Coordinates of C-alpha atoms and ligand atoms in Angstrom, one line a residue:
X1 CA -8.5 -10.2 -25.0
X2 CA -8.4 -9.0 -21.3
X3 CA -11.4 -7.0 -21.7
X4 CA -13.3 -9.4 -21.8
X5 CA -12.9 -10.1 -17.6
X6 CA -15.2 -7.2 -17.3
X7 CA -17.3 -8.2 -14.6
X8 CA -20.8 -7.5 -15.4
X9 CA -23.1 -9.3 -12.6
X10 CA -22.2 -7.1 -9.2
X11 CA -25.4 -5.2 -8.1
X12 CA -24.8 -2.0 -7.8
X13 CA -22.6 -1.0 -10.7
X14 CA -24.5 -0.1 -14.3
X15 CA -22.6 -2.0 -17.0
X16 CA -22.8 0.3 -20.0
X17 CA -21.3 -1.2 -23.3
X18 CA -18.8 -3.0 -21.3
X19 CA -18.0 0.2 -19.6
X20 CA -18.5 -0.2 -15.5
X21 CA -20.1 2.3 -13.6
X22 CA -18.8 2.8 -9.8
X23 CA -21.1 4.3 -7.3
X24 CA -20.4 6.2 -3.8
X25 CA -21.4 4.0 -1.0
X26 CA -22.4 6.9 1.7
X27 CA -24.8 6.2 5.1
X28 CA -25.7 2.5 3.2
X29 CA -26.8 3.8 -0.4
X30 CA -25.3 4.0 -3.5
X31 CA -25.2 7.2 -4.9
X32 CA -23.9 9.2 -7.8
X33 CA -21.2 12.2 -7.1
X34 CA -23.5 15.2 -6.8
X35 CA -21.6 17.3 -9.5
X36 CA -22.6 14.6 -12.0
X37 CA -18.9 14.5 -13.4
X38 CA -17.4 11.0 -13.8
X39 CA -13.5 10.5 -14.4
X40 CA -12.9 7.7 -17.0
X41 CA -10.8 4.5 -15.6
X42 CA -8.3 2.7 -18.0
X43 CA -7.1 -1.0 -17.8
X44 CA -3.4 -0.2 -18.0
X45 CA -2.3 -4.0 -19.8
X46 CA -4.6 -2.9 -22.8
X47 CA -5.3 1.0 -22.2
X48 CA -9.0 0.2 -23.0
X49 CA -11.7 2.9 -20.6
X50 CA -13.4 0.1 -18.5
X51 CA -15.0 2.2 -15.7
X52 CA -16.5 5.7 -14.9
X53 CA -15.7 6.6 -11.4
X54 CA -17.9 9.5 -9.3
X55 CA -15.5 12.6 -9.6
X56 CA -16.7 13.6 -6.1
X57 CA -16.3 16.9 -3.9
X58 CA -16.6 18.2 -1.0
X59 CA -20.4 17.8 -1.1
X60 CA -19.9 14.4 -1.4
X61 CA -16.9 14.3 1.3
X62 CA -19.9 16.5 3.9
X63 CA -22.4 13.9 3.1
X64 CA -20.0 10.8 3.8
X65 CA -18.4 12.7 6.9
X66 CA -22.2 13.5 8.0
X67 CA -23.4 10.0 7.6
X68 CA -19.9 8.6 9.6
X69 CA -20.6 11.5 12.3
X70 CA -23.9 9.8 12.6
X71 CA -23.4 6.0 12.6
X72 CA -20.1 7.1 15.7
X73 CA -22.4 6.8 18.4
X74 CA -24.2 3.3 17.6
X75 CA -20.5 2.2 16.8
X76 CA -18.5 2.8 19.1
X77 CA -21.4 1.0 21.3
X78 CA -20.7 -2.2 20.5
X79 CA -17.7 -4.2 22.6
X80 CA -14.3 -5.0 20.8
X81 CA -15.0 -8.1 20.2
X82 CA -18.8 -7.5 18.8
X83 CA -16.6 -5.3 16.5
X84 CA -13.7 -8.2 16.1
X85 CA -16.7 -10.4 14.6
X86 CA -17.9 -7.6 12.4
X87 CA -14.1 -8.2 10.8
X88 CA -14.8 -12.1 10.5
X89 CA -17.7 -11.7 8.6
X90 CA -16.1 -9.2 6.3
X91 CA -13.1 -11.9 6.2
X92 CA -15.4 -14.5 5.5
X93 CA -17.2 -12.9 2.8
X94 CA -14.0 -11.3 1.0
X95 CA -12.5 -15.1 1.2
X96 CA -15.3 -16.1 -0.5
X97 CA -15.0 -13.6 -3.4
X98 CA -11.1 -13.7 -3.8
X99 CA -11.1 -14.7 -7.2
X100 CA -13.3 -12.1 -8.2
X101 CA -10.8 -9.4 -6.0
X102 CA -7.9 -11.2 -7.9
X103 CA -9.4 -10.5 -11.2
X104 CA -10.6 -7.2 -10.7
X105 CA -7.4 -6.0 -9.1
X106 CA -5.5 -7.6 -11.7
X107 CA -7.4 -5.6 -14.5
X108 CA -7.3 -2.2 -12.7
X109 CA -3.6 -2.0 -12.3
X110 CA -2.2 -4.5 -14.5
X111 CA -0.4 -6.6 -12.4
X112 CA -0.5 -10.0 -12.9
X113 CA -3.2 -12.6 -11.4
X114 CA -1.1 -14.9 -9.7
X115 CA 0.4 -11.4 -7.6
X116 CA -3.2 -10.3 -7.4
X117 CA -4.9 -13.7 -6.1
X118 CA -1.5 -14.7 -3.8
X119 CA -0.9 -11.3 -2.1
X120 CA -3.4 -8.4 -3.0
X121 CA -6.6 -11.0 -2.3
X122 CA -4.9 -13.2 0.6
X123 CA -3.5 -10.1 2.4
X124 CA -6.9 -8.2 2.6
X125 CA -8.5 -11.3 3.7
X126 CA -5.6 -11.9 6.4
X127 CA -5.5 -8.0 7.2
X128 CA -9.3 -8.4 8.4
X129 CA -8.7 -11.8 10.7
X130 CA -5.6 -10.6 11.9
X131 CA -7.5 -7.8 13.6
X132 CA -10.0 -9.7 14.5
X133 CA -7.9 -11.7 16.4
X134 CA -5.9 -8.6 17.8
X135 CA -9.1 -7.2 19.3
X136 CA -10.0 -10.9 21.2
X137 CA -6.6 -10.9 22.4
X138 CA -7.2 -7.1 23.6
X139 CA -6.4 -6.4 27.4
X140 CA -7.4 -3.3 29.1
X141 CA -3.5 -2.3 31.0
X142 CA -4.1 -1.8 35.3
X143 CA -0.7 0.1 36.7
X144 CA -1.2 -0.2 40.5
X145 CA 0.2 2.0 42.3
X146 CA 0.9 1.6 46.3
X147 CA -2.5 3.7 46.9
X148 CA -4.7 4.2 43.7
X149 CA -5.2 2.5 40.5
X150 CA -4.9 3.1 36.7
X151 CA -7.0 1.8 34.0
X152 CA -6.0 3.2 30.6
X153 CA -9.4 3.4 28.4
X154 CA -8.6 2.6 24.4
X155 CA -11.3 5.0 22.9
X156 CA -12.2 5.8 19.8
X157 CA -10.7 9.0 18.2
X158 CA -14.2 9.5 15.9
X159 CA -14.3 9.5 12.5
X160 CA -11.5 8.3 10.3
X161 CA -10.5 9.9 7.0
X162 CA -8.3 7.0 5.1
X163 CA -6.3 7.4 1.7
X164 CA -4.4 4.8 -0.6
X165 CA -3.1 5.0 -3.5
X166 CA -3.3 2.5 -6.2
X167 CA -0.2 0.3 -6.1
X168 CA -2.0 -2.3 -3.7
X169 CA -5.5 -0.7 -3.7
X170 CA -7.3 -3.8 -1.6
X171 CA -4.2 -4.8 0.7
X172 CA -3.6 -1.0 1.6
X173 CA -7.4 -0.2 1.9
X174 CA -7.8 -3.4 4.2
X175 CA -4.8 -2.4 6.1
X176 CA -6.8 0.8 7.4
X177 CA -10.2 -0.1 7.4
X178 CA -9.8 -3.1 9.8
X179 CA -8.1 -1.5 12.8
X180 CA -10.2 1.7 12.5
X181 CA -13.5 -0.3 12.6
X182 CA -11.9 -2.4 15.6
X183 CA -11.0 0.5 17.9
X184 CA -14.5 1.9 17.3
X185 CA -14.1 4.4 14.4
X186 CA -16.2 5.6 11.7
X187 CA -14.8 5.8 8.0
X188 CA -14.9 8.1 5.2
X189 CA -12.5 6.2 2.6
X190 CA -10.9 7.1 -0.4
X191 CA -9.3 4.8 -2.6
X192 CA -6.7 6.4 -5.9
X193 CA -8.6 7.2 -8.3
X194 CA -7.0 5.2 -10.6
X195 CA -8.3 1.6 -8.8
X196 CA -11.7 2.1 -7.6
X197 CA -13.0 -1.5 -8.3
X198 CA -12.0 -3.3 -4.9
X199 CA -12.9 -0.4 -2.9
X200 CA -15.9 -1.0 -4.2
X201 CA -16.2 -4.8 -3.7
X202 CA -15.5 -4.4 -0.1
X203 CA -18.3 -1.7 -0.1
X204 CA -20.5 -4.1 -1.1
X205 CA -19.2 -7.1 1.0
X206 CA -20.0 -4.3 3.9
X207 CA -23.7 -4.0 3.1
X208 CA -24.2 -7.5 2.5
X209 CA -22.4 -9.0 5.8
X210 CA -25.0 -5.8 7.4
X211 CA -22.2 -3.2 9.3
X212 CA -24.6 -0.6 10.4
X213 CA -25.3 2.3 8.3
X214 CA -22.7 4.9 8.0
X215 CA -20.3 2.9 10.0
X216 CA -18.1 2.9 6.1
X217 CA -18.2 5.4 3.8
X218 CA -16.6 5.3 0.2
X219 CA -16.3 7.8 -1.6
X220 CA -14.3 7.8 -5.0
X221 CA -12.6 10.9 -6.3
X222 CA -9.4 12.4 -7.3
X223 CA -6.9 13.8 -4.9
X224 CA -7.3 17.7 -4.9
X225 CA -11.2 17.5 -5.5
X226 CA -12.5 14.5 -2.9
X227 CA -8.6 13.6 -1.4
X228 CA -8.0 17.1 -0.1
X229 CA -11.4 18.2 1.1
X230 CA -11.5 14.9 3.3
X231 CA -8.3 16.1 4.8
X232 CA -9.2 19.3 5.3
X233 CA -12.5 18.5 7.1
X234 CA -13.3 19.8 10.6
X235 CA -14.9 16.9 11.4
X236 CA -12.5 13.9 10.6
X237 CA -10.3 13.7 13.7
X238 CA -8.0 11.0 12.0
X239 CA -6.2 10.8 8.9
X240 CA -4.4 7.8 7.9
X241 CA -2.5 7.9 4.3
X242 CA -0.6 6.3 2.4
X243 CA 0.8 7.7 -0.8
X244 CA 3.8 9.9 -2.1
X245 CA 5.9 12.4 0.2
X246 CA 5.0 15.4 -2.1
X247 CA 1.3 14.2 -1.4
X248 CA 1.9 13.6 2.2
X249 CA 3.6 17.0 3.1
X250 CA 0.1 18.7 1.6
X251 CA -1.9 16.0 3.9
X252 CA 0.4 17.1 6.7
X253 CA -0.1 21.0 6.0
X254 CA -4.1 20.0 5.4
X255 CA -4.7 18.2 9.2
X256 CA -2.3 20.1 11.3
X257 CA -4.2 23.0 12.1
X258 CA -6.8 20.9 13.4
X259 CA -4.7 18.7 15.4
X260 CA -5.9 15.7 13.8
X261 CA -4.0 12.3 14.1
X262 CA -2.4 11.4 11.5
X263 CA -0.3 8.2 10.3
X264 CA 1.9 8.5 7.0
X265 CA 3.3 5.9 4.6
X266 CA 5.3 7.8 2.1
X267 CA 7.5 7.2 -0.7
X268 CA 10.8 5.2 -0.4
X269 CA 14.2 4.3 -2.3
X270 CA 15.3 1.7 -1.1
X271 CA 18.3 0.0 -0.7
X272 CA 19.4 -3.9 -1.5
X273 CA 23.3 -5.1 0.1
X274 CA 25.0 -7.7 -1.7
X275 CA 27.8 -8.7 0.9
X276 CA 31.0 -10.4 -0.5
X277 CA 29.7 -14.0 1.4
X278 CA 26.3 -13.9 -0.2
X279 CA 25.0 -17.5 -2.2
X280 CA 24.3 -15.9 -5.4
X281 CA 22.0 -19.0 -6.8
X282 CA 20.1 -19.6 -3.3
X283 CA 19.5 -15.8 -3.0
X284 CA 18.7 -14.8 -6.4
X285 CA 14.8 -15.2 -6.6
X286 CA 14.4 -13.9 -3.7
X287 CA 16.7 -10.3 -5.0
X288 CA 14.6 -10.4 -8.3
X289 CA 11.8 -10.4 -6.3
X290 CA 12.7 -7.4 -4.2
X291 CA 13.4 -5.4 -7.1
X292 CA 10.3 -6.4 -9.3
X293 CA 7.8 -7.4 -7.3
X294 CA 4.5 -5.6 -9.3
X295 CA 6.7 -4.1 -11.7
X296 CA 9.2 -2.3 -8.7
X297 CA 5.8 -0.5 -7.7
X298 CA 5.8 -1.4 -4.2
X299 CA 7.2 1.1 -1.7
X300 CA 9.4 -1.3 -0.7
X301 CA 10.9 -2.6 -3.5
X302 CA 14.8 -2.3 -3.3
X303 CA 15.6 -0.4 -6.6
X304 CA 19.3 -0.2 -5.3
X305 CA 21.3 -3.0 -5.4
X306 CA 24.3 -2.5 -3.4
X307 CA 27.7 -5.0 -3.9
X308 CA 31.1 -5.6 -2.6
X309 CA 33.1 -5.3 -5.2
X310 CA 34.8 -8.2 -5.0
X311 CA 31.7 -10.2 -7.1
X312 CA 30.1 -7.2 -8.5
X313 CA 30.7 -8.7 -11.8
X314 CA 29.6 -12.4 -11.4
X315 CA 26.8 -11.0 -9.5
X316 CA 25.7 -8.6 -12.2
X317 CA 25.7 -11.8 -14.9
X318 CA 23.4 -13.3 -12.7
X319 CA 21.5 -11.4 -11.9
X320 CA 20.6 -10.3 -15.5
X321 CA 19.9 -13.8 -16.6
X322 CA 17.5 -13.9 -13.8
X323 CA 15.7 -10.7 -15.0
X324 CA 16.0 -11.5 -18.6
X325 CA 14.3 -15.2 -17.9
X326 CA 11.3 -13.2 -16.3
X327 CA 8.0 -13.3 -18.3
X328 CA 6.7 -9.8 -18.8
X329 CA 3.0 -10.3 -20.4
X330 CA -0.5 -11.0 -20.1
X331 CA -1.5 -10.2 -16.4
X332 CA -4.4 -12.7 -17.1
X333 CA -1.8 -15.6 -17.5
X334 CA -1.2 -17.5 -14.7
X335 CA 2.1 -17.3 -16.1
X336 CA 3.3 -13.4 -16.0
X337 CA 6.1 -12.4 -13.7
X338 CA 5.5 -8.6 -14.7
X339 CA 2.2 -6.9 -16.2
X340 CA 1.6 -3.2 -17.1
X341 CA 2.5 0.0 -15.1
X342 CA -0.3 2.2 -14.2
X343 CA -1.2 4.9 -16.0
X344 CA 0.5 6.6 -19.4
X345 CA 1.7 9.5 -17.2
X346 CA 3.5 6.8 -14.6
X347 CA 5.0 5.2 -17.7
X348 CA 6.5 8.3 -19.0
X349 CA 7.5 9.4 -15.7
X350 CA 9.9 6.2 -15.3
X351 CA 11.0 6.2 -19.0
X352 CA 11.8 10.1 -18.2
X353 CA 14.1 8.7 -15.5
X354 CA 15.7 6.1 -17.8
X355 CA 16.1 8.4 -20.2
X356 CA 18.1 10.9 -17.2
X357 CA 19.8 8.0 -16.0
X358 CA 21.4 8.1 -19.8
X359 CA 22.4 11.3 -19.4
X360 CA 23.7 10.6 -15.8
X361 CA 26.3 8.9 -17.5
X362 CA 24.6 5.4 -17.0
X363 CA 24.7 2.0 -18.7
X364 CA 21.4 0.4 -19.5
X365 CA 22.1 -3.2 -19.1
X366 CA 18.3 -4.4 -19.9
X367 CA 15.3 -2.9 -20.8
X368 CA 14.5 0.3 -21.2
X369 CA 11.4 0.6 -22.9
X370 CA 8.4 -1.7 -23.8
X371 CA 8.7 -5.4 -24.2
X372 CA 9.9 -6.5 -27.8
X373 CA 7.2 -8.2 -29.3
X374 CA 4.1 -7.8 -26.9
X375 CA 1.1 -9.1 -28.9
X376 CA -1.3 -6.4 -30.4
X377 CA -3.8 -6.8 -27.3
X378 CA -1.8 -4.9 -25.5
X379 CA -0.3 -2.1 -27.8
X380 CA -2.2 0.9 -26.5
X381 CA -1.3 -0.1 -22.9
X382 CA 1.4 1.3 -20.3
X383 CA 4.4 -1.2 -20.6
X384 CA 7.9 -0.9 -19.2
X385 CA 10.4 -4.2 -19.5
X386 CA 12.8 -5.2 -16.7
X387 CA 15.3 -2.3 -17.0
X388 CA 18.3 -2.2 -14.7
X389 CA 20.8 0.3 -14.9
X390 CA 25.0 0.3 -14.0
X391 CA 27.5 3.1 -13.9
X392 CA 25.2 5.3 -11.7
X393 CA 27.4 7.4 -8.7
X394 CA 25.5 6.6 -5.9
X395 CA 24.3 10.3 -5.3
X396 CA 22.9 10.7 -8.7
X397 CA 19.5 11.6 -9.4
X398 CA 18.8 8.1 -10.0
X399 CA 20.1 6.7 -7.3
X400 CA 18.6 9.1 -4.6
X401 CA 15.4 10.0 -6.0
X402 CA 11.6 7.4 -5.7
X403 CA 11.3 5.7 -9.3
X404 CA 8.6 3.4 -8.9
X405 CA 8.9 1.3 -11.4
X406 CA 10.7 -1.9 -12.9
X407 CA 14.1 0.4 -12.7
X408 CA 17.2 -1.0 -10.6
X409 CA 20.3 1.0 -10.5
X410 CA 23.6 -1.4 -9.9
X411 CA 26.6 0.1 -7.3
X412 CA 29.6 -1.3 -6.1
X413 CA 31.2 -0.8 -2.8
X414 CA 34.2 -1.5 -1.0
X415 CA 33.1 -2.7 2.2
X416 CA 30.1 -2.5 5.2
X417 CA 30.3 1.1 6.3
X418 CA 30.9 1.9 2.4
X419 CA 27.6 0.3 1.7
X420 CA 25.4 1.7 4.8
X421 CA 26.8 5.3 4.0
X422 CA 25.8 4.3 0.1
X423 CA 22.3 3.3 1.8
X424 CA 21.4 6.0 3.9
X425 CA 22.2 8.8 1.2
X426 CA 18.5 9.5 0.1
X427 CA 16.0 11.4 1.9
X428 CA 13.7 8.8 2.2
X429 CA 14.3 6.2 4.9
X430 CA 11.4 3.3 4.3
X431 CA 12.8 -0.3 3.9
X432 CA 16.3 -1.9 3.2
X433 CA 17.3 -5.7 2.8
X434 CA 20.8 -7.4 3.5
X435 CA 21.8 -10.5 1.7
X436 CA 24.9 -12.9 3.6
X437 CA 26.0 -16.0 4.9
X438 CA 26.6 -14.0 8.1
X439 CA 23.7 -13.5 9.8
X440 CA 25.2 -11.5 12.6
X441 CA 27.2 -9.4 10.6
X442 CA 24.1 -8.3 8.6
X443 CA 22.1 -8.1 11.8
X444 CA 24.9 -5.7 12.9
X445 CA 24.6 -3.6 9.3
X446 CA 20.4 -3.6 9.8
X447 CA 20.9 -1.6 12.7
X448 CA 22.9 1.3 10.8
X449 CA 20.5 1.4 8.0
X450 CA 18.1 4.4 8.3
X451 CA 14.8 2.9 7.6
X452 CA 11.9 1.6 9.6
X453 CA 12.2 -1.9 7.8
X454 CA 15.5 -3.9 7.1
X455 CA 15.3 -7.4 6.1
X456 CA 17.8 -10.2 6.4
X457 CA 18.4 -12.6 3.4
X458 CA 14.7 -12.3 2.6
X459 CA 12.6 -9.2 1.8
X460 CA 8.4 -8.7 2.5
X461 CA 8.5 -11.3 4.8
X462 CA 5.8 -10.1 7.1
X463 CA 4.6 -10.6 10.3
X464 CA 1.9 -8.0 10.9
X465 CA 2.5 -7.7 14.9
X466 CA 5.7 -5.8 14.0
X467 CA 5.6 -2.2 13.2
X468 CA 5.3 -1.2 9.7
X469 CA 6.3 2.9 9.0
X470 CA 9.4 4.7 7.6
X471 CA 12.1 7.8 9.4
X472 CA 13.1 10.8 7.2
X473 CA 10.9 11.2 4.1
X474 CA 9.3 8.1 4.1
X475 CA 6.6 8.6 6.7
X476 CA 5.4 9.6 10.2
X477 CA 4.0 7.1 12.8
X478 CA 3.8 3.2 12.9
X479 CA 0.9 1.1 11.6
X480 CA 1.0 -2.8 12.2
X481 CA -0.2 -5.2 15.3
X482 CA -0.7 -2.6 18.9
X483 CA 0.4 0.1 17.1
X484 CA -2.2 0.6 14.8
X485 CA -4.5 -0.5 17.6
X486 CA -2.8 2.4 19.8
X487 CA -3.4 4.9 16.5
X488 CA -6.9 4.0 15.6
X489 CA -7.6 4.7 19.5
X490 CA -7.4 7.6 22.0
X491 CA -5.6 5.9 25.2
X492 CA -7.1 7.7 28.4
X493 CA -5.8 6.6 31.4
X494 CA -8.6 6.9 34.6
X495 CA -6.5 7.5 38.4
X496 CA -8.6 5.8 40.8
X497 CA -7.6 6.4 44.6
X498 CA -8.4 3.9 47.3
X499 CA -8.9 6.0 50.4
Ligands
NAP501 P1 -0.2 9.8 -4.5 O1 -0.3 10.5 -5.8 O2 0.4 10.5 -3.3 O3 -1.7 9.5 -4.1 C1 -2.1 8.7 -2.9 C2 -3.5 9.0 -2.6 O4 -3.7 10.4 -2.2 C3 -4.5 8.8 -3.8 O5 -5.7 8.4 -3.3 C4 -4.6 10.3 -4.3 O6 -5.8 10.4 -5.1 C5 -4.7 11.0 -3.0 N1 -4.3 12.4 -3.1 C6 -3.7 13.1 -4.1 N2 -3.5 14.4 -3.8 C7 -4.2 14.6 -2.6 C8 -4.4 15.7 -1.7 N3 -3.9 16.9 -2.0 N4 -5.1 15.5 -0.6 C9 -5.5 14.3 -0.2 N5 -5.3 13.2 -1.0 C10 -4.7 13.3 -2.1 O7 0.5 8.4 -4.5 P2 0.3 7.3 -5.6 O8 0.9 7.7 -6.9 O9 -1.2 6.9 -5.6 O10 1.1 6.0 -4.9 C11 2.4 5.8 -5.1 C12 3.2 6.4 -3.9 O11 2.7 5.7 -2.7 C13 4.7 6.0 -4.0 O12 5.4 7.1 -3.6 C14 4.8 4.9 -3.0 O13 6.1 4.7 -2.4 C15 3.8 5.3 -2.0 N6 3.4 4.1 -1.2 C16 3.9 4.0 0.1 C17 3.5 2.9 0.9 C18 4.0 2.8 2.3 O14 3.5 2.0 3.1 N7 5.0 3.7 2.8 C19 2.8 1.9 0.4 C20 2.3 2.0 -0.9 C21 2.7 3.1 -1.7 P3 -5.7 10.2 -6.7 O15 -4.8 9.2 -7.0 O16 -7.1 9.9 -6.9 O17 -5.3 11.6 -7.2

């Protein structure tokens, strides 16, 4: 019974009845919300309430902004490499824990363990390192010109307001905190409500590795109660989120009238090209993956798959044995390809698009609903099979509009500039992936593609020195490598005249 993986032996969370209880972690204490309320937290494999989470407000927000305001000074003290091993310690202790973060992300969103321990725990380790090692390798830039000299100062820009959502809720979280602490900011986090438990884990590896009081605040909290008054305060001079576009255009509305900076990761519909030279069997895992990948609830996952016509049908038999040979199940099983969605309203939001994709005038090929025969366990929890979709036009509802989900829609096309005008007809401009024998020709097709991101012949392959953002819908700004060092920091530049 997954239950059962409740962990009961961290410090400062009250186990009741098997029930969790999460704390806000503001100026170095543990506190309760100071309305009292709680929102209940669900394991989405079995449905089961494991946790009560603070339903904080803005009291709680002017506390955790208060504390951050206070800890500034003492922080951004401290050299950029003092601060680079503050992020090794952090690393160090998270690495130490990572089955513990694999488990406990694993039961929060339902995805499955090996996905949690592989990429949710490694990346947040990696994410801290990697800055770490950005800030040591951190040069101060001289321009010399024939009669002065300019040093450009990275300073901090004060205290940081950071939002994730729950798709990746330690990775994402990890993403933020680590630059932001690097460039000398303070932090008043908060995680989606619906995956509070690594948030606070790395709360608590925070207070044990001994960051300075104040220097991170968490505070847990829905989006229009704890979410918006962070946004909205006069005091946070930064706001990085990451999230939906309907969510981002209110974040974007919230910090613009005080000028704050502010980074974006929105929403994204992404498409996957099939060229006519493509090796089907080489290629395949690596498209399943890119459509799947936690259940096709990763912004980038390509829930379009785009091919020339001339092997749309031998590519569409493959490709459905490869989806139907997945194994959707117990996210504690090593095992599991696919686990649960998150919630009962995300479920019903993608089965109300399968269900419109039906009236579209589409095909489902697979899925569709919840897997046939899923054992008892796991009746009362949020379960979508595998479901991809043909016989879509490519400006459909469907087609155009963010999913998230284990939802693929199938198009063919006739040739390249078919498929890039098929690609760029959504609003959203995130990621994109290209799959050929000709490596130049894709290169070639990349470059038309209206996203931030375009892979070739591989998808999520990261490097995180390159920049990581989306054009149109899908975001504003750049995170990744010097430009979420250049975000997290005010660049002044000092004019220094010889004679
Ligand atoms: P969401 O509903 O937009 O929520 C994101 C975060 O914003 C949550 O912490 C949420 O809190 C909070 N929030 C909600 N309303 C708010 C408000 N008015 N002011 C401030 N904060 C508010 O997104 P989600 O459903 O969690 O995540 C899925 C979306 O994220 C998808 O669209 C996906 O594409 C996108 N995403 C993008 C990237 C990227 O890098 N571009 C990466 C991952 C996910 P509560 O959840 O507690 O309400």
């Amino acid at each position: 019974m997954i239950g059962g993986n409740i962990p009961t032996h961290l410090p400062e969370r009250e186990v009741m009845s098997d029930v969790v209880e999460l704390s806000n972690f503001i100026a170095g204490q543990w506190q309760p919300p100071q309305c009292q309320h709680w929102i209940e937290n669900f394991s989405p494999a079995t449905g089961e309430h494991i946790a009560n989470i603070p339903c904080s407000s803005s009291e709680d927000i002017d506390l955790a902004v208060e504390a951050a305001l206070d800890a500034a000074e003492q922080w951004s003290q401290f050299s950029i490499n003092e601060r680079a091993d503050w992020l090794e310690k952090i690393a160090d202790e998270l690495e130490q824990r990572t089955d513990e973060i694999a488990q406990l992300e694993s039961l929060d969103t339902g995805k499955p363990i090996t996905l949690a321990r592989n990429v949710d725990a490694a990346r947040s380790v990696a994410n801290f390192r990697f800055f770490a090692n950005q800030g040591r390798e951190f040069e101060s830039e001289i321009f010399e010109m024939s009669d002065a000299t300019n040093r450009v100062l990275y300073k901090p820009v004060g205290v940081a307001g950071l939002i994730t959502p729950w798709n990746l809720p330690l990775y994402l979280l990890s993403w933020k905190v680590a630059p932001a602490l690097l460039m000398g900011n303070t932090i008043v986090a908060k995680p989606s409500e619906m995956t509070p438990m690594t948030a606070s884990l790395l709360a608590e590896v925070i207070e044990d590795v001994g960051l300075p009081r104040g220097v991170f605040n968490l505070v847990h909290g829905n989006g229009l109660d704890a979410g918006a008054p962070l946004t909205a305060h006069p005091d946070i001079n930064l706001i990085s989120f990451t999230g939906g576009t309907a969510t981002g255009r209110e974040v974007a509305k919230s910090a613009s009238s005080g000028f704050k900076k502010l980074s974006l990761e929105l929403g994204g519909k992404n498409a996957t090209i099939i060229r006519e030279d493509v090796d089907i069997e080489s290629m395949m895992p690596g498209i399943v993956r890119a459509s799947f990948l936690n259940q096709g609830q990763v912004c980038l996952c390509g829930s379009r798959i785009l091919i020339h016509e001339s092997i749309y049908d031998v590519f569409v038999e493959a490709f459905l044995n490869a989806v139907n040979d997945m194994i959707v199940g117990d996210p504690a099983d090593d095992e599991t390809e696919l686990g649960a969605l998150i919630s009962a309203a995300h479920r019903d939001k993608v089965m109300s698009y399968i269900d419109l994709a039906e009236e579209e005038g589409g095909d489902i090929l697979c899925g569709g609903g919840p897997p046939v025969g899923i054992p008892d366990a796991f009746a009362n929890g949020f379960w979508i099979s595998p479901t991809v979709i043909d016989g879509l036009t490519p400006d459909s509802r469907c087609a155009t509009e963010e999913i998230f989900g284990p939802v693929v829609t199938l198009h063919p096309f006739s040739d390249d500039g078919e498929a890039i005008e098929i690609a760029n007809m959504t609003d959203y401009g995130l990621a994109g992936s290209i799959w050929t024998q000709d490596v130049d020709a894709g290169s070639r097709m990349a470059e038309q593609i209206e996203s931030g991101m375009v892979w070739v012949n591989c998808w999520l392959h990261r490097d995180l020195r390159v920049p990581f953002g989306g054009v149109k819908h899908s975001g504003v700004g750049r995170e990744g490598g010097r430009w979420s060092l250049s975000f997290f920091s005010e660049a002044v530049n000092i004019c220094v005249k010889r004679e």
